[in-house]
PDB file of C-alpha atoms in Angstrom:
ATOM      1  CA  ALA A 286      13.961  13.889 -20.807  1.00 42.00           C
ATOM      2  CA  ASP A 287      16.712  11.310 -20.838  1.00 51.00           C
ATOM      3  CA  ALA A 288      17.082   8.897 -17.921  1.00 54.00           C
ATOM      4  CA  ARG A 289      19.898  10.927 -16.364  1.00 60.00           C
ATOM      5  CA  THR A 290      17.914  14.146 -16.124  1.00 55.00           C
ATOM      6  CA  GLY A 291      14.418  12.756 -15.548  1.00 62.00           C
ATOM      7  CA  PRO A 292      14.488   9.334 -13.878  1.00 77.00           C
ATOM      8  CA  ASN A 293      11.144   7.692 -13.187  1.00 77.00           C
ATOM      9  CA  ASP A 294      10.422   7.336  -9.458  1.00 88.00           C
ATOM     10  CA  ASN A 295       7.771   4.611  -9.933  1.00 91.00           C
ATOM     11  CA  PHE A 296      10.236   1.707 -10.086  1.00 91.00           C
ATOM     12  CA  ALA A 297      12.153   3.005  -7.068  1.00 94.00           C
ATOM     13  CA  ARG A 298       9.006   3.543  -4.999  1.00 95.00           C
ATOM     14  CA  GLU A 299       7.695   0.060  -5.802  1.00 95.00           C
ATOM     15  CA  LEU A 300      11.091  -1.475  -5.054  1.00 95.00           C
ATOM     16  CA  LEU A 301      11.089   0.176  -1.625  1.00 95.00           C
ATOM     17  CA  GLU A 302       7.384  -0.198  -0.769  1.00 94.00           C
ATOM     18  CA  LEU A 303       6.389  -3.519  -2.299  1.00 93.00           C
ATOM     19  CA  PHE A 304       9.531  -5.627  -2.511  1.00 93.00           C
ATOM     20  CA  THR A 305      12.037  -4.631   0.174  1.00 95.00           C
ATOM     21  CA  MET A 306      11.427  -2.279   3.099  1.00 95.00           C
ATOM     22  CA  GLY A 307       7.669  -1.752   3.048  1.00 94.00           C
ATOM     23  CA  GLU A 308       5.726   1.487   3.260  1.00 93.00           C
ATOM     24  CA  GLY A 309       6.478   3.704   6.267  1.00 92.00           C
ATOM     25  CA  SER A 310       9.682   1.878   7.210  1.00 93.00           C
ATOM     26  CA  GLY A 311      12.053   4.816   7.407  1.00 92.00           C
ATOM     27  CA  TYR A 312      12.923   5.825   3.866  1.00 96.00           C
ATOM     28  CA  THR A 313      12.092   9.298   2.579  1.00 96.00           C
ATOM     29  CA  GLN A 314      11.031  10.835  -0.725  1.00 95.00           C
ATOM     30  CA  ASP A 315      14.680  11.848  -1.163  1.00 96.00           C
ATOM     31  CA  ASP A 316      15.665   8.161  -0.860  1.00 97.00           C
ATOM     32  CA  VAL A 317      13.097   7.263  -3.528  1.00 96.00           C
ATOM     33  CA  GLU A 318      14.536   9.895  -5.867  1.00 95.00           C
ATOM     34  CA  GLU A 319      18.119   8.804  -5.206  1.00 96.00           C
ATOM     35  CA  VAL A 320      17.246   5.127  -5.779  1.00 96.00           C
ATOM     36  CA  SER A 321      15.596   6.089  -9.070  1.00 95.00           C
ATOM     37  CA  ARG A 322      18.776   7.899 -10.120  1.00 95.00           C
ATOM     38  CA  ALA A 323      20.894   4.872  -9.151  1.00 95.00           C
ATOM     39  CA  CYS A 324      18.678   2.657 -11.333  1.00 93.00           C
ATOM     40  CA  THR A 325      19.039   4.782 -14.461  1.00 93.00           C
ATOM     41  CA  GLY A 326      20.596   3.315 -17.573  1.00 91.00           C
ATOM     42  CA  TRP A 327      18.778  -0.009 -17.552  1.00 88.00           C
ATOM     43  CA  LYS A 328      17.110  -0.854 -20.837  1.00 88.00           C
ATOM     44  CA  THR A 329      15.242  -3.835 -22.221  1.00 86.00           C
ATOM     45  CA  ASP A 330      14.727  -5.292 -25.659  1.00 89.00           C
ATOM     46  CA  GLY A 331      11.640  -7.103 -24.429  1.00 88.00           C
ATOM     47  CA  LEU A 332      13.524 -10.284 -23.542  1.00 90.00           C
ATOM     48  CA  HIS A 333      16.752  -9.132 -21.928  1.00 90.00           C
ATOM     49  CA  SER A 334      17.733  -6.273 -19.654  1.00 89.00           C
ATOM     50  CA  PHE A 335      21.063  -4.546 -20.041  1.00 91.00           C
ATOM     51  CA  LEU A 336      22.889  -1.494 -18.764  1.00 90.00           C
ATOM     52  CA  ALA A 337      23.365   1.325 -21.269  1.00 90.00           C
ATOM     53  CA  PRO A 338      26.261   3.255 -19.672  1.00 92.00           C
ATOM     54  CA  TRP A 339      25.453   6.454 -21.598  1.00 92.00           C
ATOM     55  CA  ALA A 340      22.057   6.613 -19.807  1.00 91.00           C
ATOM     56  CA  PHE A 341      23.391   5.960 -16.280  1.00 93.00           C
ATOM     57  CA  ASP A 342      23.481   8.886 -13.838  1.00 94.00           C
ATOM     58  CA  ASP A 343      27.083   8.614 -12.644  1.00 92.00           C
ATOM     59  CA  SER A 344      26.915  11.417 -10.092  1.00 95.00           C
ATOM     60  CA  PRO A 345      27.016  10.712  -6.324  1.00 97.00           C
ATOM     61  CA  LYS A 346      23.761   9.707  -4.633  1.00 97.00           C
ATOM     62  CA  THR A 347      22.787   9.419  -0.968  1.00 97.00           C
ATOM     63  CA  ILE A 348      20.556   6.436  -0.224  1.00 97.00           C
ATOM     64  CA  LEU A 349      19.484   5.771   3.354  1.00 97.00           C
ATOM     65  CA  GLY A 350      22.447   7.747   4.656  1.00 96.00           C
ATOM     66  CA  GLN A 351      25.090   6.156   2.411  1.00 97.00           C
ATOM     67  CA  THR A 352      26.718   8.347  -0.240  1.00 97.00           C
ATOM     68  CA  GLY A 353      28.501   7.120  -3.347  1.00 97.00           C
ATOM     69  CA  ASN A 354      28.267   6.673  -7.079  1.00 95.00           C
ATOM     70  CA  TRP A 355      25.664   3.969  -6.592  1.00 96.00           C
ATOM     71  CA  GLY A 356      24.182   1.739  -9.268  1.00 94.00           C
ATOM     72  CA  MET A 357      21.564  -1.020  -9.185  1.00 93.00           C
ATOM     73  CA  ASP A 358      23.773  -3.590  -7.368  1.00 94.00           C
ATOM     74  CA  ASP A 359      24.577  -1.002  -4.708  1.00 97.00           C
ATOM     75  CA  VAL A 360      20.878  -0.225  -4.249  1.00 97.00           C
ATOM     76  CA  VAL A 361      20.137  -3.900  -3.621  1.00 96.00           C
ATOM     77  CA  ARG A 362      23.033  -4.152  -1.137  1.00 97.00           C
ATOM     78  CA  ILE A 363      21.971  -1.001   0.722  1.00 97.00           C
ATOM     79  CA  LEU A 364      18.325  -2.093   0.900  1.00 97.00           C
ATOM     80  CA  PHE A 365      19.220  -5.545   2.217  1.00 96.00           C
ATOM     81  CA  GLU A 366      21.444  -3.979   4.889  1.00 96.00           C
ATOM     82  CA  GLN A 367      18.285  -2.417   6.351  1.00 96.00           C
ATOM     83  CA  PRO A 368      16.640  -4.447   9.152  1.00 95.00           C
ATOM     84  CA  ALA A 369      13.263  -3.343   7.766  1.00 96.00           C
ATOM     85  CA  THR A 370      13.890  -5.358   4.585  1.00 96.00           C
ATOM     86  CA  SER A 371      14.394  -8.699   6.327  1.00 96.00           C
ATOM     87  CA  ARG A 372      11.350  -8.075   8.547  1.00 96.00           C
ATOM     88  CA  TYR A 373       9.210  -7.072   5.566  1.00 96.00           C
ATOM     89  CA  VAL A 374      10.161 -10.081   3.427  1.00 96.00           C
ATOM     90  CA  VAL A 375       9.649 -12.662   6.194  1.00 95.00           C
ATOM     91  CA  ARG A 376       6.366 -10.994   7.228  1.00 94.00           C
ATOM     92  CA  LYS A 377       5.088 -11.454   3.657  1.00 93.00           C
ATOM     93  CA  LEU A 378       6.132 -15.127   3.673  1.00 92.00           C
ATOM     94  CA  TYR A 379       4.570 -15.704   7.092  1.00 91.00           C
ATOM     95  CA  GLN A 380       1.327 -14.027   6.028  1.00 88.00           C
ATOM     96  CA  TRP A 381       1.183 -16.133   2.861  1.00 87.00           C
ATOM     97  CA  TYR A 382       1.764 -19.468   4.616  1.00 86.00           C
ATOM     98  CA  VAL A 383       0.398 -19.014   8.155  1.00 86.00           C
ATOM     99  CA  GLY A 384      -1.806 -15.980   8.681  1.00 81.00           C
ATOM    100  CA  GLN A 385      -2.123 -12.230   8.706  1.00 81.00           C
ATOM    101  CA  TYR A 386      -0.941 -11.535  12.255  1.00 82.00           C
ATOM    102  CA  PRO A 387       2.509 -12.937  13.055  1.00 85.00           C
ATOM    103  CA  ASN A 388       3.818 -12.933  16.592  1.00 88.00           C
ATOM    104  CA  PRO A 389       6.527 -10.207  16.735  1.00 92.00           C
ATOM    105  CA  ALA A 390       9.003 -12.574  18.426  1.00 93.00           C
ATOM    106  CA  ASP A 391       8.511 -15.171  15.671  1.00 92.00           C
ATOM    107  CA  LEU A 392       8.900 -12.487  13.035  1.00 94.00           C
ATOM    108  CA  ASN A 393      12.147 -11.227  14.610  1.00 95.00           C
ATOM    109  CA  ALA A 394      13.549 -14.780  14.756  1.00 96.00           C
ATOM    110  CA  LEU A 395      12.668 -15.388  11.104  1.00 96.00           C
ATOM    111  CA  ALA A 396      14.211 -12.039  10.083  1.00 96.00           C
ATOM    112  CA  GLU A 397      17.414 -12.965  11.930  1.00 97.00           C
ATOM    113  CA  LEU A 398      17.471 -16.370  10.200  1.00 97.00           C
ATOM    114  CA  PHE A 399      16.968 -14.633   6.841  1.00 97.00           C
ATOM    115  CA  ARG A 400      19.976 -12.353   7.482  1.00 96.00           C
ATOM    116  CA  ARG A 401      22.152 -15.203   8.861  1.00 96.00           C
ATOM    117  CA  SER A 402      21.409 -17.364   5.814  1.00 96.00           C
ATOM    118  CA  ASN A 403      22.549 -14.622   3.426  1.00 95.00           C
ATOM    119  CA  PHE A 404      18.960 -13.760   2.484  1.00 95.00           C
ATOM    120  CA  GLU A 405      18.116 -17.234   1.218  1.00 95.00           C
ATOM    121  CA  ILE A 406      14.358 -17.883   1.241  1.00 94.00           C
ATOM    122  CA  ARG A 407      14.622 -21.659   1.697  1.00 96.00           C
ATOM    123  CA  PRO A 408      15.723 -21.698   5.382  1.00 96.00           C
ATOM    124  CA  VAL A 409      12.953 -19.242   6.252  1.00 95.00           C
ATOM    125  CA  LEU A 410      10.324 -21.322   4.470  1.00 93.00           C
ATOM    126  CA  GLU A 411      11.631 -24.496   6.136  1.00 94.00           C
ATOM    127  CA  GLN A 412      11.314 -22.827   9.526  1.00 94.00           C
ATOM    128  CA  ILE A 413       7.802 -21.576   8.768  1.00 91.00           C
ATOM    129  CA  LEU A 414       6.641 -24.936   7.419  1.00 89.00           C
ATOM    130  CA  LYS A 415       8.029 -26.780  10.475  1.00 91.00           C
ATOM    131  CA  SER A 416       6.556 -24.311  12.972  1.00 86.00           C
ATOM    132  CA  ARG A 417       3.703 -24.946  15.404  1.00 82.00           C
ATOM    133  CA  GLN A 418       1.942 -21.919  13.924  1.00 80.00           C
ATOM    134  CA  PHE A 419       1.826 -23.462  10.451  1.00 76.00           C
ATOM    135  CA  TYR A 420      -0.025 -26.492  11.828  1.00 72.00           C
ATOM    136  CA  ALA A 421      -2.187 -24.620  14.341  1.00 72.00           C
ATOM    137  CA  ALA A 422      -5.939 -25.032  14.014  1.00 68.00           C
ATOM    138  CA  GLY A 423      -6.355 -21.254  13.779  1.00 67.00           C
ATOM    139  CA  ALA A 424      -4.100 -21.112  10.722  1.00 63.00           C
ATOM    140  CA  ARG A 425      -6.169 -23.596   8.728  1.00 61.00           C
ATOM    141  CA  GLY A 426      -8.357 -21.768   6.262  1.00 57.00           C
ATOM    142  CA  ALA A 427      -7.021 -18.393   7.402  1.00 58.00           C
ATOM    143  CA  ILE A 428      -5.272 -17.574   4.139  1.00 59.00           C
ATOM    144  CA  VAL A 429      -7.314 -15.538   1.695  1.00 57.00           C
ATOM    145  CA  CYS A 430      -7.137 -17.002  -1.817  1.00 60.00           C
ATOM    146  CA  ASP A 431      -6.699 -14.913  -4.904  1.00 62.00           C
ATOM    147  CA  GLY A 432      -9.246 -15.175  -7.708  1.00 65.00           C
ATOM    148  CA  VAL A 433      -7.436 -17.893  -9.646  1.00 65.00           C
ATOM    149  CA  ASP A 434      -7.037 -20.104  -6.554  1.00 66.00           C
ATOM    150  CA  LEU A 435     -10.666 -19.580  -5.625  1.00 65.00           C
ATOM    151  CA  TYR A 436     -11.905 -20.395  -9.132  1.00 69.00           C
ATOM    152  CA  ALA A 437      -9.682 -23.478  -9.515  1.00 69.00           C
ATOM    153  CA  GLY A 438     -10.758 -24.697  -6.081  1.00 67.00           C
ATOM    154  CA  GLN A 439     -14.418 -24.392  -6.994  1.00 68.00           C
ATOM    155  CA  VAL A 440     -13.847 -26.270 -10.260  1.00 66.00           C
ATOM    156  CA  ARG A 441     -12.185 -29.102  -8.296  1.00 64.00           C
ATOM    157  CA  ARG A 442     -14.774 -29.008  -5.508  1.00 66.00           C
ATOM    158  CA  PHE A 443     -17.729 -29.423  -7.850  1.00 71.00           C
ATOM    159  CA  HIS A 444     -15.945 -32.092  -9.931  1.00 66.00           C
ATOM    160  CA  VAL A 445     -16.423 -30.202 -13.188  1.00 63.00           C
ATOM    161  CA  ASN A 446     -15.855 -32.613 -16.080  1.00 68.00           C
ATOM    162  CA  GLY A 447     -14.442 -31.591 -19.428  1.00 66.00           C
ATOM    163  CA  TYR A 448     -13.094 -28.274 -18.160  1.00 62.00           C
ATOM    164  CA  ASN A 449     -10.146 -27.078 -20.240  1.00 64.00           C
ATOM    165  CA  PRO A 450      -8.631 -23.823 -18.943  1.00 60.00           C
ATOM    166  CA  ALA A 451      -6.751 -23.355 -22.232  1.00 60.00           C
ATOM    167  CA  PHE A 452      -9.996 -23.225 -24.207  1.00 56.00           C
ATOM    168  CA  THR A 453     -11.396 -19.777 -24.828  1.00 54.00           C
ATOM    169  CA  ALA A 454     -14.659 -19.052 -26.564  1.00 56.00           C
ATOM    170  CA  ASN A 455     -14.690 -16.321 -29.174  1.00 53.00           C
TER     171      ASN A 455
END
């Protein structure tokens, strides 16, 4: 099926769940399907992405209550108009830099700052890094490292000499 008649919902679902609003934040399966239709027509040559107008579904779509002939830019605008998006993004930043359980009042203040600063990450990070919570004793060591961080930390901790991460044995 071509992109106009059989759009793939995976990109739309991941955009909504993992990168903007978060799972269970008020969007429906219909919203996922409409977002996927609005994102049709995008192609890649492996290095660059481009819009192929012939593959774009140019019929009206309703996304989170807004109806129009939406495309990718419109999807981004609509998603960032949702309060859930600013809360989700700042929660992820807070969890990465401070800890898993943000105070709701702090989260709301950070989400408001994110919206006021036109969705710039820098002011939010500055606020987080200057906060009492960032320097609190309970926050130290509370972040769970991914495998690469854990491995690199152990290499540094045990003062491994001659380690070359670019070297691979065959």
